[in-house]
Amino acid sequence: MSSLSSLKFVQAKRPTQMPAVQVRRNKLIGKLHHQIQLAKALSRGESYAPLRLRSFKDKYTQETKKLEVPMRVRQWWFVAENGNVVLQVKYGSKVIDIQKGKNSIEVKDGNHLIDVLESIKNATLAGELDTQIESAANIVKTRFKK
């Protein structure tokens, strides 16, 4: 019993829901992870298509089956007329204004794109983009209300 007496016991309750801010951060971080993997794959000359589970009902047996199907990941960057790569961070289908009135990040080339995506991911983890994510989420939310 001496090993148990050295521990600190407390009364605690596990939270049942995650705060909305954390859910939005996790959603954006997941999408940034896909963008980073896509950029790395394209720099190696490969394609990137992660698998996801999809449920469907068989017509004949009426059985619900799950299949792994490739998920399409659309890139958030494009090459501008001046030859620089321009990155736009999206939440849902909405482009986020990272700074007031500026929704794009100009990158020298594709090699620096991965570093920029990593820094945006770290900023999201630190909570620096919470206000931008919330405003984009509210805009997306208003489209679903009737």
CSV table of C-alpha atoms in Angstrom, one decimal:
chain,number,residue,atom,x,y,z
A,1,MET,CA,0.0,0.0,0.0
A,2,SER,CA,3.0,2.3,0.3
A,3,SER,CA,3.1,2.9,-3.5
A,4,LEU,CA,-0.6,4.0,-3.5
A,5,SER,CA,-0.1,6.4,-0.6
A,6,SER,CA,2.5,8.4,-2.7
A,7,LEU,CA,-0.2,9.2,-5.4
A,8,LYS,CA,-2.5,12.2,-5.4
A,9,PHE,CA,-6.1,11.2,-5.7
A,10,VAL,CA,-8.8,13.7,-6.8
A,11,GLN,CA,-12.4,13.8,-7.8
A,12,ALA,CA,-12.7,14.5,-11.5
A,13,LYS,CA,-15.3,14.3,-14.3
A,14,ARG,CA,-14.4,13.8,-17.9
A,15,PRO,CA,-15.8,16.5,-20.2
A,16,THR,CA,-18.5,15.1,-22.5
A,17,GLN,CA,-18.0,17.7,-25.3
A,18,MET,CA,-15.1,19.5,-26.8
A,19,PRO,CA,-15.3,23.3,-27.0
A,20,ALA,CA,-16.4,24.6,-30.4
A,21,VAL,CA,-13.1,26.5,-30.9
A,22,GLN,CA,-11.1,23.3,-30.5
A,23,VAL,CA,-13.4,21.4,-32.9
A,24,ARG,CA,-12.8,24.1,-35.5
A,25,ARG,CA,-9.1,24.1,-34.9
A,26,ASN,CA,-8.9,20.3,-35.3
A,27,LYS,CA,-10.9,20.5,-38.6
A,28,LEU,CA,-8.5,23.1,-40.0
A,29,ILE,CA,-5.5,21.2,-38.8
A,30,GLY,CA,-6.7,18.1,-40.5
A,31,LYS,CA,-7.2,19.9,-43.7
A,32,LEU,CA,-3.7,21.5,-43.4
A,33,HIS,CA,-2.3,18.0,-42.9
A,34,HIS,CA,-3.8,16.9,-46.2
A,35,GLN,CA,-2.4,19.9,-47.9
A,36,ILE,CA,1.1,19.3,-46.5
A,37,GLN,CA,1.0,15.7,-47.6
A,38,LEU,CA,-0.3,16.7,-51.1
A,39,ALA,CA,2.5,19.2,-51.5
A,40,LYS,CA,5.1,16.7,-50.4
A,41,ALA,CA,3.7,14.1,-52.8
A,42,LEU,CA,3.6,16.5,-55.7
A,43,SER,CA,7.2,17.6,-55.0
A,44,ARG,CA,8.2,13.9,-55.3
A,45,GLY,CA,6.2,13.6,-58.5
A,46,GLU,CA,3.6,11.3,-56.9
A,47,SER,CA,-0.1,11.6,-56.3
A,48,TYR,CA,-1.9,11.8,-53.0
A,49,ALA,CA,-5.3,10.3,-52.4
A,50,PRO,CA,-6.0,9.3,-48.8
A,51,LEU,CA,-8.5,6.5,-48.2
A,52,ARG,CA,-11.8,7.0,-46.3
A,53,LEU,CA,-14.6,4.7,-45.3
A,54,ARG,CA,-17.8,5.0,-47.4
A,55,SER,CA,-21.0,3.2,-46.5
A,56,PHE,CA,-23.4,2.1,-49.2
A,57,LYS,CA,-26.4,-0.2,-49.4
A,58,ASP,CA,-26.3,-3.2,-51.7
A,59,LYS,CA,-29.3,-3.1,-54.2
A,60,TYR,CA,-30.0,-6.8,-54.1
A,61,THR,CA,-29.3,-7.9,-50.5
A,62,GLN,CA,-30.1,-4.5,-48.8
A,63,GLU,CA,-27.0,-5.0,-46.8
A,64,THR,CA,-25.0,-2.0,-45.7
A,65,LYS,CA,-21.3,-2.4,-46.6
A,66,LYS,CA,-18.3,-0.2,-46.0
A,67,LEU,CA,-15.6,0.3,-48.6
A,68,GLU,CA,-12.4,2.3,-48.5
A,69,VAL,CA,-12.5,4.8,-51.4
A,70,PRO,CA,-9.9,7.4,-52.3
A,71,MET,CA,-10.7,10.9,-51.2
A,72,ARG,CA,-10.0,13.8,-53.5
A,73,VAL,CA,-7.9,16.6,-52.0
A,74,ARG,CA,-8.0,19.9,-53.9
A,75,GLN,CA,-4.9,22.0,-53.6
A,76,TRP,CA,-5.2,25.4,-52.0
A,77,TRP,CA,-2.4,27.0,-54.0
A,78,PHE,CA,-1.9,28.1,-57.6
A,79,VAL,CA,0.9,29.8,-59.6
A,80,ALA,CA,0.3,33.5,-60.2
A,81,GLU,CA,1.3,35.4,-63.4
A,82,ASN,CA,4.6,36.5,-61.9
A,83,GLY,CA,5.6,32.9,-61.3
A,84,ASN,CA,5.1,32.9,-57.5
A,85,VAL,CA,3.0,30.4,-55.7
A,86,VAL,CA,-0.1,31.9,-54.0
A,87,LEU,CA,-1.7,30.0,-51.1
A,88,GLN,CA,-5.2,30.5,-49.9
A,89,VAL,CA,-6.3,28.9,-46.6
A,90,LYS,CA,-9.8,27.6,-46.7
A,91,TYR,CA,-12.3,26.6,-44.0
A,92,GLY,CA,-15.0,24.6,-45.7
A,93,SER,CA,-15.4,26.4,-49.0
A,94,LYS,CA,-14.7,29.8,-47.5
A,95,VAL,CA,-11.3,31.4,-48.0
A,96,ILE,CA,-10.0,32.8,-44.7
A,97,ASP,CA,-8.7,36.3,-44.5
A,98,ILE,CA,-5.5,35.7,-42.6
A,99,GLN,CA,-4.8,39.4,-42.2
A,100,LYS,CA,-7.4,42.1,-42.5
A,101,GLY,CA,-8.3,42.4,-46.2
A,102,LYS,CA,-5.6,39.9,-47.3
A,103,ASN,CA,-6.7,36.3,-48.0
A,104,SER,CA,-3.6,34.9,-49.8
A,105,ILE,CA,0.0,34.2,-49.0
A,106,GLU,CA,2.7,34.6,-51.7
A,107,VAL,CA,5.4,32.0,-51.6
A,108,LYS,CA,8.6,32.1,-53.7
A,109,ASP,CA,8.3,28.6,-55.0
A,110,GLY,CA,6.9,25.2,-54.3
A,111,ASN,CA,9.8,24.2,-52.0
A,112,HIS,CA,8.9,26.9,-49.5
A,113,LEU,CA,5.2,26.0,-49.7
A,114,ILE,CA,5.6,23.1,-47.3
A,115,ASP,CA,7.3,25.4,-44.7
A,116,VAL,CA,4.5,27.9,-45.0
A,117,LEU,CA,1.8,25.3,-44.6
A,118,GLU,CA,3.7,23.9,-41.5
A,119,SER,CA,3.9,27.4,-40.0
A,120,ILE,CA,0.1,28.0,-40.6
A,121,LYS,CA,-0.6,24.6,-38.9
A,122,ASN,CA,1.5,25.7,-35.9
A,123,ALA,CA,-0.3,29.0,-35.7
A,124,THR,CA,-3.6,27.2,-35.7
A,125,LEU,CA,-2.4,24.9,-32.9
A,126,ALA,CA,-1.4,28.0,-30.9
A,127,GLY,CA,-4.9,29.6,-31.5
A,128,GLU,CA,-3.7,32.5,-33.5
A,129,LEU,CA,-6.3,32.0,-36.2
A,130,ASP,CA,-9.3,31.4,-33.9
A,131,THR,CA,-11.1,34.7,-34.8
A,132,GLN,CA,-10.7,34.1,-38.5
A,133,ILE,CA,-11.9,30.5,-38.3
A,134,GLU,CA,-14.9,31.5,-36.2
A,135,SER,CA,-15.9,34.2,-38.7
A,136,ALA,CA,-15.6,31.8,-41.6
A,137,ALA,CA,-17.5,29.1,-39.7
A,138,ASN,CA,-20.3,31.6,-39.0
A,139,ILE,CA,-20.5,32.5,-42.7
A,140,VAL,CA,-20.7,28.8,-43.7
A,141,LYS,CA,-23.3,28.2,-40.9
A,142,THR,CA,-25.6,30.9,-42.3
A,143,ARG,CA,-25.9,29.1,-45.6
A,144,PHE,CA,-27.5,26.1,-43.9
A,145,LYS,CA,-30.2,28.1,-42.1
A,146,LYS,CA,-33.5,28.4,-43.8
